[in-house]
Amino acid sequence: MSGLLRRAIWWAQDYAYAAAWQIRAFGDRDRAEAYSRGTGVPIVVLPGIYESWRFMRPLIERAHRDGHPVHVIEPLERNLSPIAEMADRVSTYLAEHDLHDVVLLAHSKGGLAGKLVMLGREASRVRGMLAVATPFGGSRYARMMLTRSLRALSPRHPSIAALAAQRDADARIVSIYSRFDPHIPEGSELPGAKNVPLDTGGHFRVLAHPRVMAELAALSS
């Protein structure tokens, strides 16, 4: 199979996965509080842009079955706010709920906010972060987007450049990503972090990859 055909198949599978989970999320009436009990390491979920926490249900349910309390921050719904505003809401939540030794579980843009949390006023409350398909260096496609929230993910945006220049938290981050991401041509490798490239393609369907589950379990053990 040619590389071009393989990428086309991955792309189609990725959007089919995303569409299926967006539809499920729309019809899902389960409450986030159902996952907030447990005796294990607390996990705080940071979904990607335009995503609700339900989009990450496979990971949330697995973590909860393993005994972890999983926290969802409702004001992050759809994640359209600037990264700094998102990070401030997460930090406030950690302090208000007095959470310690937290593992952040982030997808895409959520990982940018998560890194900022790890550099901010409540950094000592965070053990580490599993970031799935996060554009740590931005995405050049963002410059062509119509909405401000997407254009803010450009490598040239001040928030992306400033975050990339701060390295203090990188050693506590596990960045896991596919070898072909149709949304992040630059990839998600983060110098200084534990980088886990997967021999597959996609930006969304990677959330259900067994290695992602394994890395989350290892980080929260």
PDB file of C-alpha atoms in Angstrom:
ATOM      1  CA  MET A   1       0.000   0.000   0.000  1.00  0.00           C
ATOM      2  CA  SER A   2       1.379   3.388  -0.949  1.00  0.00           C
ATOM      3  CA  GLY A   3       2.047   5.998   1.703  1.00  0.00           C
ATOM      4  CA  LEU A   4      -0.503   8.352   0.160  1.00  0.00           C
ATOM      5  CA  LEU A   5      -3.257   5.721   0.190  1.00  0.00           C
ATOM      6  CA  ARG A   6      -2.425   4.727   3.756  1.00  0.00           C
ATOM      7  CA  ARG A   7      -2.715   8.340   4.878  1.00  0.00           C
ATOM      8  CA  ALA A   8      -6.035   8.722   3.069  1.00  0.00           C
ATOM      9  CA  ILE A   9      -7.394   5.666   4.887  1.00  0.00           C
ATOM     10  CA  TRP A  10      -6.146   6.944   8.237  1.00  0.00           C
ATOM     11  CA  TRP A  11      -7.738  10.307   7.533  1.00  0.00           C
ATOM     12  CA  ALA A  12     -11.101   8.705   6.719  1.00  0.00           C
ATOM     13  CA  GLN A  13     -10.952   6.474   9.796  1.00  0.00           C
ATOM     14  CA  ASP A  14     -10.055   9.446  11.966  1.00  0.00           C
ATOM     15  CA  TYR A  15     -13.044  11.527  10.897  1.00  0.00           C
ATOM     16  CA  ALA A  16     -15.369   8.535  11.157  1.00  0.00           C
ATOM     17  CA  TYR A  17     -14.192   8.045  14.742  1.00  0.00           C
ATOM     18  CA  ALA A  18     -14.616  11.742  15.564  1.00  0.00           C
ATOM     19  CA  ALA A  19     -18.100  11.879  14.025  1.00  0.00           C
ATOM     20  CA  ALA A  20     -19.234   8.783  15.898  1.00  0.00           C
ATOM     21  CA  TRP A  21     -18.076  10.104  19.253  1.00  0.00           C
ATOM     22  CA  GLN A  22     -19.478  13.592  18.680  1.00  0.00           C
ATOM     23  CA  ILE A  23     -22.866  12.009  17.976  1.00  0.00           C
ATOM     24  CA  ARG A  24     -22.605   9.842  21.086  1.00  0.00           C
ATOM     25  CA  ALA A  25     -21.606  12.862  23.156  1.00  0.00           C
ATOM     26  CA  PHE A  26     -24.591  14.836  21.884  1.00  0.00           C
ATOM     27  CA  GLY A  27     -27.037  12.162  22.995  1.00  0.00           C
ATOM     28  CA  ASP A  28     -25.249  11.208  26.211  1.00  0.00           C
ATOM     29  CA  ARG A  29     -26.995  12.309  29.398  1.00  0.00           C
ATOM     30  CA  ASP A  30     -24.543  10.793  31.882  1.00  0.00           C
ATOM     31  CA  ARG A  31     -23.233  13.249  34.449  1.00  0.00           C
ATOM     32  CA  ALA A  32     -19.552  13.812  35.032  1.00  0.00           C
ATOM     33  CA  GLU A  33     -20.031  13.341  38.783  1.00  0.00           C
ATOM     34  CA  ALA A  34     -20.526   9.636  38.170  1.00  0.00           C
ATOM     35  CA  TYR A  35     -16.776   9.302  37.607  1.00  0.00           C
ATOM     36  CA  SER A  36     -15.536  11.539  40.422  1.00  0.00           C
ATOM     37  CA  ARG A  37     -15.263   8.892  43.125  1.00  0.00           C
ATOM     38  CA  GLY A  38     -12.307   6.626  43.697  1.00  0.00           C
ATOM     39  CA  THR A  39      -9.274   6.043  45.890  1.00  0.00           C
ATOM     40  CA  GLY A  40      -6.577   6.235  43.235  1.00  0.00           C
ATOM     41  CA  VAL A  41      -4.592   9.154  41.881  1.00  0.00           C
ATOM     42  CA  PRO A  42      -7.005  11.924  40.807  1.00  0.00           C
ATOM     43  CA  ILE A  43      -7.227  12.543  37.077  1.00  0.00           C
ATOM     44  CA  VAL A  44      -8.381  15.849  35.603  1.00  0.00           C
ATOM     45  CA  VAL A  45      -9.637  15.844  32.019  1.00  0.00           C
ATOM     46  CA  LEU A  46      -8.807  18.586  29.504  1.00  0.00           C
ATOM     47  CA  PRO A  47     -10.549  17.887  26.163  1.00  0.00           C
ATOM     48  CA  GLY A  48      -9.563  19.439  22.865  1.00  0.00           C
ATOM     49  CA  ILE A  49     -11.194  22.326  21.058  1.00  0.00           C
ATOM     50  CA  TYR A  50     -14.889  21.794  20.162  1.00  0.00           C
ATOM     51  CA  GLU A  51     -14.903  18.661  22.335  1.00  0.00           C
ATOM     52  CA  SER A  52     -16.876  17.879  25.463  1.00  0.00           C
ATOM     53  CA  TRP A  53     -15.522  15.551  28.146  1.00  0.00           C
ATOM     54  CA  ARG A  54     -17.719  12.811  26.703  1.00  0.00           C
ATOM     55  CA  PHE A  55     -15.491  12.705  23.648  1.00  0.00           C
ATOM     56  CA  MET A  56     -12.852  11.124  25.909  1.00  0.00           C
ATOM     57  CA  ARG A  57     -15.163   8.521  27.441  1.00  0.00           C
ATOM     58  CA  PRO A  58     -12.997   5.463  26.571  1.00  0.00           C
ATOM     59  CA  LEU A  59     -10.118   6.831  28.642  1.00  0.00           C
ATOM     60  CA  ILE A  60     -12.338   8.191  31.399  1.00  0.00           C
ATOM     61  CA  GLU A  61     -14.175   4.912  31.859  1.00  0.00           C
ATOM     62  CA  ARG A  62     -10.965   2.893  31.880  1.00  0.00           C
ATOM     63  CA  ALA A  63      -9.377   5.168  34.485  1.00  0.00           C
ATOM     64  CA  HIS A  64     -12.493   5.036  36.644  1.00  0.00           C
ATOM     65  CA  ARG A  65     -12.625   1.237  36.456  1.00  0.00           C
ATOM     66  CA  ASP A  66      -9.041   1.244  37.687  1.00  0.00           C
ATOM     67  CA  GLY A  67     -10.151   3.129  40.795  1.00  0.00           C
ATOM     68  CA  HIS A  68      -9.262   6.709  39.887  1.00  0.00           C
ATOM     69  CA  PRO A  69     -11.521   9.657  40.607  1.00  0.00           C
ATOM     70  CA  VAL A  70     -11.886  11.448  37.280  1.00  0.00           C
ATOM     71  CA  HIS A  71     -12.670  15.161  37.397  1.00  0.00           C
ATOM     72  CA  VAL A  72     -14.292  17.099  34.586  1.00  0.00           C
ATOM     73  CA  ILE A  73     -14.270  20.904  34.613  1.00  0.00           C
ATOM     74  CA  GLU A  74     -17.574  21.970  33.109  1.00  0.00           C
ATOM     75  CA  PRO A  75     -16.514  25.574  32.217  1.00  0.00           C
ATOM     76  CA  LEU A  76     -13.994  24.065  29.765  1.00  0.00           C
ATOM     77  CA  GLU A  77     -16.845  22.744  27.619  1.00  0.00           C
ATOM     78  CA  ARG A  78     -15.796  22.975  23.943  1.00  0.00           C
ATOM     79  CA  ASN A  79     -12.529  24.704  24.929  1.00  0.00           C
ATOM     80  CA  LEU A  80     -12.980  27.827  22.846  1.00  0.00           C
ATOM     81  CA  SER A  81     -11.334  30.187  25.364  1.00  0.00           C
ATOM     82  CA  PRO A  82      -7.711  31.331  25.137  1.00  0.00           C
ATOM     83  CA  ILE A  83      -5.178  28.890  26.572  1.00  0.00           C
ATOM     84  CA  ALA A  84      -4.342  31.147  29.526  1.00  0.00           C
ATOM     85  CA  GLU A  85      -8.016  31.423  30.474  1.00  0.00           C
ATOM     86  CA  MET A  86      -8.442  27.665  30.290  1.00  0.00           C
ATOM     87  CA  ALA A  87      -5.376  27.127  32.462  1.00  0.00           C
ATOM     88  CA  ASP A  88      -6.667  29.606  35.028  1.00  0.00           C
ATOM     89  CA  ARG A  89      -9.964  27.737  35.311  1.00  0.00           C
ATOM     90  CA  VAL A  90      -8.168  24.439  35.808  1.00  0.00           C
ATOM     91  CA  SER A  91      -5.865  25.922  38.451  1.00  0.00           C
ATOM     92  CA  THR A  92      -8.843  27.396  40.282  1.00  0.00           C
ATOM     93  CA  TYR A  93     -10.584  24.015  40.221  1.00  0.00           C
ATOM     94  CA  LEU A  94      -7.529  22.247  41.647  1.00  0.00           C
ATOM     95  CA  ALA A  95      -7.332  24.741  44.502  1.00  0.00           C
ATOM     96  CA  GLU A  96     -11.057  24.822  45.256  1.00  0.00           C
ATOM     97  CA  HIS A  97     -11.222  21.015  45.413  1.00  0.00           C
ATOM     98  CA  ASP A  98      -7.859  20.769  47.191  1.00  0.00           C
ATOM     99  CA  LEU A  99      -6.564  18.158  44.764  1.00  0.00           C
ATOM    100  CA  HIS A 100      -2.995  16.919  45.044  1.00  0.00           C
ATOM    101  CA  ASP A 101      -0.728  14.584  43.046  1.00  0.00           C
ATOM    102  CA  VAL A 102      -3.010  15.088  40.050  1.00  0.00           C
ATOM    103  CA  VAL A 103      -2.517  13.591  36.606  1.00  0.00           C
ATOM    104  CA  LEU A 104      -3.811  15.773  33.778  1.00  0.00           C
ATOM    105  CA  LEU A 105      -5.330  13.839  30.879  1.00  0.00           C
ATOM    106  CA  ALA A 106      -5.388  16.095  27.839  1.00  0.00           C
ATOM    107  CA  HIS A 107      -6.238  15.927  24.168  1.00  0.00           C
ATOM    108  CA  SER A 108      -4.992  18.357  21.527  1.00  0.00           C
ATOM    109  CA  LYS A 109      -5.438  21.980  22.689  1.00  0.00           C
ATOM    110  CA  GLY A 110      -6.137  20.694  26.190  1.00  0.00           C
ATOM    111  CA  GLY A 111      -2.470  19.744  26.478  1.00  0.00           C
ATOM    112  CA  LEU A 112      -1.411  23.348  25.908  1.00  0.00           C
ATOM    113  CA  ALA A 113      -3.606  24.515  28.764  1.00  0.00           C
ATOM    114  CA  GLY A 114      -2.344  21.628  30.860  1.00  0.00           C
ATOM    115  CA  LYS A 115       1.285  22.599  30.378  1.00  0.00           C
ATOM    116  CA  LEU A 116       0.444  26.153  31.398  1.00  0.00           C
ATOM    117  CA  VAL A 117      -1.208  24.806  34.561  1.00  0.00           C
ATOM    118  CA  MET A 118       2.027  22.921  35.299  1.00  0.00           C
ATOM    119  CA  LEU A 119       3.908  26.202  35.082  1.00  0.00           C
ATOM    120  CA  GLY A 120       1.412  28.255  37.074  1.00  0.00           C
ATOM    121  CA  ARG A 121       0.330  28.990  40.604  1.00  0.00           C
ATOM    122  CA  GLU A 122      -0.991  25.477  41.334  1.00  0.00           C
ATOM    123  CA  ALA A 123       1.853  23.603  39.648  1.00  0.00           C
ATOM    124  CA  SER A 124       2.779  21.761  42.850  1.00  0.00           C
ATOM    125  CA  ARG A 125      -0.592  19.994  42.787  1.00  0.00           C
ATOM    126  CA  VAL A 126       0.185  18.248  39.483  1.00  0.00           C
ATOM    127  CA  ARG A 127       2.191  15.038  39.243  1.00  0.00           C
ATOM    128  CA  GLY A 128       2.294  15.005  35.464  1.00  0.00           C
ATOM    129  CA  MET A 129       0.316  15.069  32.251  1.00  0.00           C
ATOM    130  CA  LEU A 130      -0.535  12.628  29.509  1.00  0.00           C
ATOM    131  CA  ALA A 131      -0.986  14.769  26.401  1.00  0.00           C
ATOM    132  CA  VAL A 132      -2.515  13.070  23.363  1.00  0.00           C
ATOM    133  CA  ALA A 133      -1.970  14.688  19.954  1.00  0.00           C
ATOM    134  CA  THR A 134      -1.115  18.095  21.399  1.00  0.00           C
ATOM    135  CA  PRO A 135       0.278  20.800  19.071  1.00  0.00           C
ATOM    136  CA  PHE A 136       3.055  21.940  21.409  1.00  0.00           C
ATOM    137  CA  GLY A 137       4.668  23.830  18.551  1.00  0.00           C
ATOM    138  CA  GLY A 138       1.388  24.856  16.967  1.00  0.00           C
ATOM    139  CA  SER A 139      -0.027  23.844  13.601  1.00  0.00           C
ATOM    140  CA  ARG A 140       0.601  25.745  10.386  1.00  0.00           C
ATOM    141  CA  TYR A 141      -2.922  24.859   9.247  1.00  0.00           C
ATOM    142  CA  ALA A 142      -4.288  27.073  12.024  1.00  0.00           C
ATOM    143  CA  ARG A 143      -3.375  30.224  10.099  1.00  0.00           C
ATOM    144  CA  MET A 144      -5.945  29.296   7.448  1.00  0.00           C
ATOM    145  CA  MET A 145      -8.837  28.780   9.865  1.00  0.00           C
ATOM    146  CA  LEU A 146     -11.781  31.182  10.057  1.00  0.00           C
ATOM    147  CA  THR A 147     -12.264  31.287  13.819  1.00  0.00           C
ATOM    148  CA  ARG A 148     -10.007  33.137  16.245  1.00  0.00           C
ATOM    149  CA  SER A 149      -9.870  30.148  18.600  1.00  0.00           C
ATOM    150  CA  LEU A 150      -8.338  27.986  15.859  1.00  0.00           C
ATOM    151  CA  ARG A 151      -5.999  30.673  14.509  1.00  0.00           C
ATOM    152  CA  ALA A 152      -4.581  30.976  18.023  1.00  0.00           C
ATOM    153  CA  LEU A 153      -2.978  27.552  17.493  1.00  0.00           C
ATOM    154  CA  SER A 154      -0.646  28.893  14.805  1.00  0.00           C
ATOM    155  CA  PRO A 155       3.097  28.486  15.494  1.00  0.00           C
ATOM    156  CA  ARG A 156       3.374  32.281  15.146  1.00  0.00           C
ATOM    157  CA  HIS A 157       0.783  33.067  17.797  1.00  0.00           C
ATOM    158  CA  PRO A 158       2.372  34.676  20.884  1.00  0.00           C
ATOM    159  CA  SER A 159       0.763  32.189  23.274  1.00  0.00           C
ATOM    160  CA  ILE A 160       2.199  29.198  21.401  1.00  0.00           C
ATOM    161  CA  ALA A 161       5.672  30.733  21.113  1.00  0.00           C
ATOM    162  CA  ALA A 162       5.748  31.737  24.788  1.00  0.00           C
ATOM    163  CA  LEU A 163       4.609  28.307  25.956  1.00  0.00           C
ATOM    164  CA  ALA A 164       7.160  26.513  23.789  1.00  0.00           C
ATOM    165  CA  ALA A 165       9.949  28.618  25.293  1.00  0.00           C
ATOM    166  CA  GLN A 166       9.094  27.469  28.829  1.00  0.00           C
ATOM    167  CA  ARG A 167      10.647  24.076  29.509  1.00  0.00           C
ATOM    168  CA  ASP A 168      10.374  23.635  33.283  1.00  0.00           C
ATOM    169  CA  ALA A 169       7.373  21.287  33.103  1.00  0.00           C
ATOM    170  CA  ASP A 170       8.364  19.261  30.053  1.00  0.00           C
ATOM    171  CA  ALA A 171      10.059  16.430  31.970  1.00  0.00           C
ATOM    172  CA  ARG A 172       6.733  15.656  33.680  1.00  0.00           C
ATOM    173  CA  ILE A 173       4.819  15.350  30.418  1.00  0.00           C
ATOM    174  CA  VAL A 174       4.167  12.234  28.360  1.00  0.00           C
ATOM    175  CA  SER A 175       3.384  13.262  24.782  1.00  0.00           C
ATOM    176  CA  ILE A 176       1.809  10.496  22.729  1.00  0.00           C
ATOM    177  CA  TYR A 177       0.885  10.934  19.096  1.00  0.00           C
ATOM    178  CA  SER A 178       0.456   9.175  15.750  1.00  0.00           C
ATOM    179  CA  ARG A 179       3.109   9.312  13.077  1.00  0.00           C
ATOM    180  CA  PHE A 180       0.619  11.026  10.776  1.00  0.00           C
ATOM    181  CA  ASP A 181      -1.677  13.644  12.263  1.00  0.00           C
ATOM    182  CA  PRO A 182      -3.842  15.390   9.642  1.00  0.00           C
ATOM    183  CA  HIS A 183      -4.277  18.384  11.955  1.00  0.00           C
ATOM    184  CA  ILE A 184      -0.698  18.787  13.174  1.00  0.00           C
ATOM    185  CA  PRO A 185       1.759  18.301  10.301  1.00  0.00           C
ATOM    186  CA  GLU A 186       4.604  19.434  12.577  1.00  0.00           C
ATOM    187  CA  GLY A 187       3.861  16.568  14.963  1.00  0.00           C
ATOM    188  CA  SER A 188       3.589  16.560  18.751  1.00  0.00           C
ATOM    189  CA  GLU A 189       7.128  15.761  19.827  1.00  0.00           C
ATOM    190  CA  LEU A 190       8.085  17.815  22.876  1.00  0.00           C
ATOM    191  CA  PRO A 191      11.813  18.130  23.675  1.00  0.00           C
ATOM    192  CA  GLY A 192      12.509  17.055  27.233  1.00  0.00           C
ATOM    193  CA  ALA A 193       9.271  15.094  27.600  1.00  0.00           C
ATOM    194  CA  LYS A 194       8.678  11.367  27.295  1.00  0.00           C
ATOM    195  CA  ASN A 195       7.664  11.138  23.641  1.00  0.00           C
ATOM    196  CA  VAL A 196       5.661   8.121  22.471  1.00  0.00           C
ATOM    197  CA  PRO A 197       5.114   7.993  18.700  1.00  0.00           C
ATOM    198  CA  LEU A 198       2.540   5.443  17.529  1.00  0.00           C
ATOM    199  CA  ASP A 199       2.775   3.565  14.258  1.00  0.00           C
ATOM    200  CA  THR A 200      -0.633   4.702  13.084  1.00  0.00           C
ATOM    201  CA  GLY A 201      -2.388   7.826  11.849  1.00  0.00           C
ATOM    202  CA  GLY A 202      -5.009  10.182  13.151  1.00  0.00           C
ATOM    203  CA  HIS A 203      -5.731  13.003  15.555  1.00  0.00           C
ATOM    204  CA  PHE A 204      -8.879  11.646  17.227  1.00  0.00           C
ATOM    205  CA  ARG A 205      -8.925   7.861  17.007  1.00  0.00           C
ATOM    206  CA  VAL A 206      -5.576   7.712  18.782  1.00  0.00           C
ATOM    207  CA  LEU A 207      -7.534   8.419  21.996  1.00  0.00           C
ATOM    208  CA  ALA A 208      -8.681   4.796  21.987  1.00  0.00           C
ATOM    209  CA  HIS A 209      -5.253   3.304  21.217  1.00  0.00           C
ATOM    210  CA  PRO A 210      -4.164   0.638  23.760  1.00  0.00           C
ATOM    211  CA  ARG A 211      -0.795   2.363  24.251  1.00  0.00           C
ATOM    212  CA  VAL A 212      -2.567   5.535  25.387  1.00  0.00           C
ATOM    213  CA  MET A 213      -4.415   3.498  28.002  1.00  0.00           C
ATOM    214  CA  ALA A 214      -1.139   1.904  29.092  1.00  0.00           C
ATOM    215  CA  GLU A 215       0.695   5.238  29.406  1.00  0.00           C
ATOM    216  CA  LEU A 216      -2.146   6.689  31.471  1.00  0.00           C
ATOM    217  CA  ALA A 217      -2.043   3.687  33.799  1.00  0.00           C
ATOM    218  CA  ALA A 218       1.715   3.979  34.182  1.00  0.00           C
ATOM    219  CA  LEU A 219       1.602   7.712  34.912  1.00  0.00           C
ATOM    220  CA  SER A 220      -1.161   7.337  37.478  1.00  0.00           C
ATOM    221  CA  SER A 221       0.145   4.227  39.239  1.00  0.00           C
TER     222      SER A 221
END
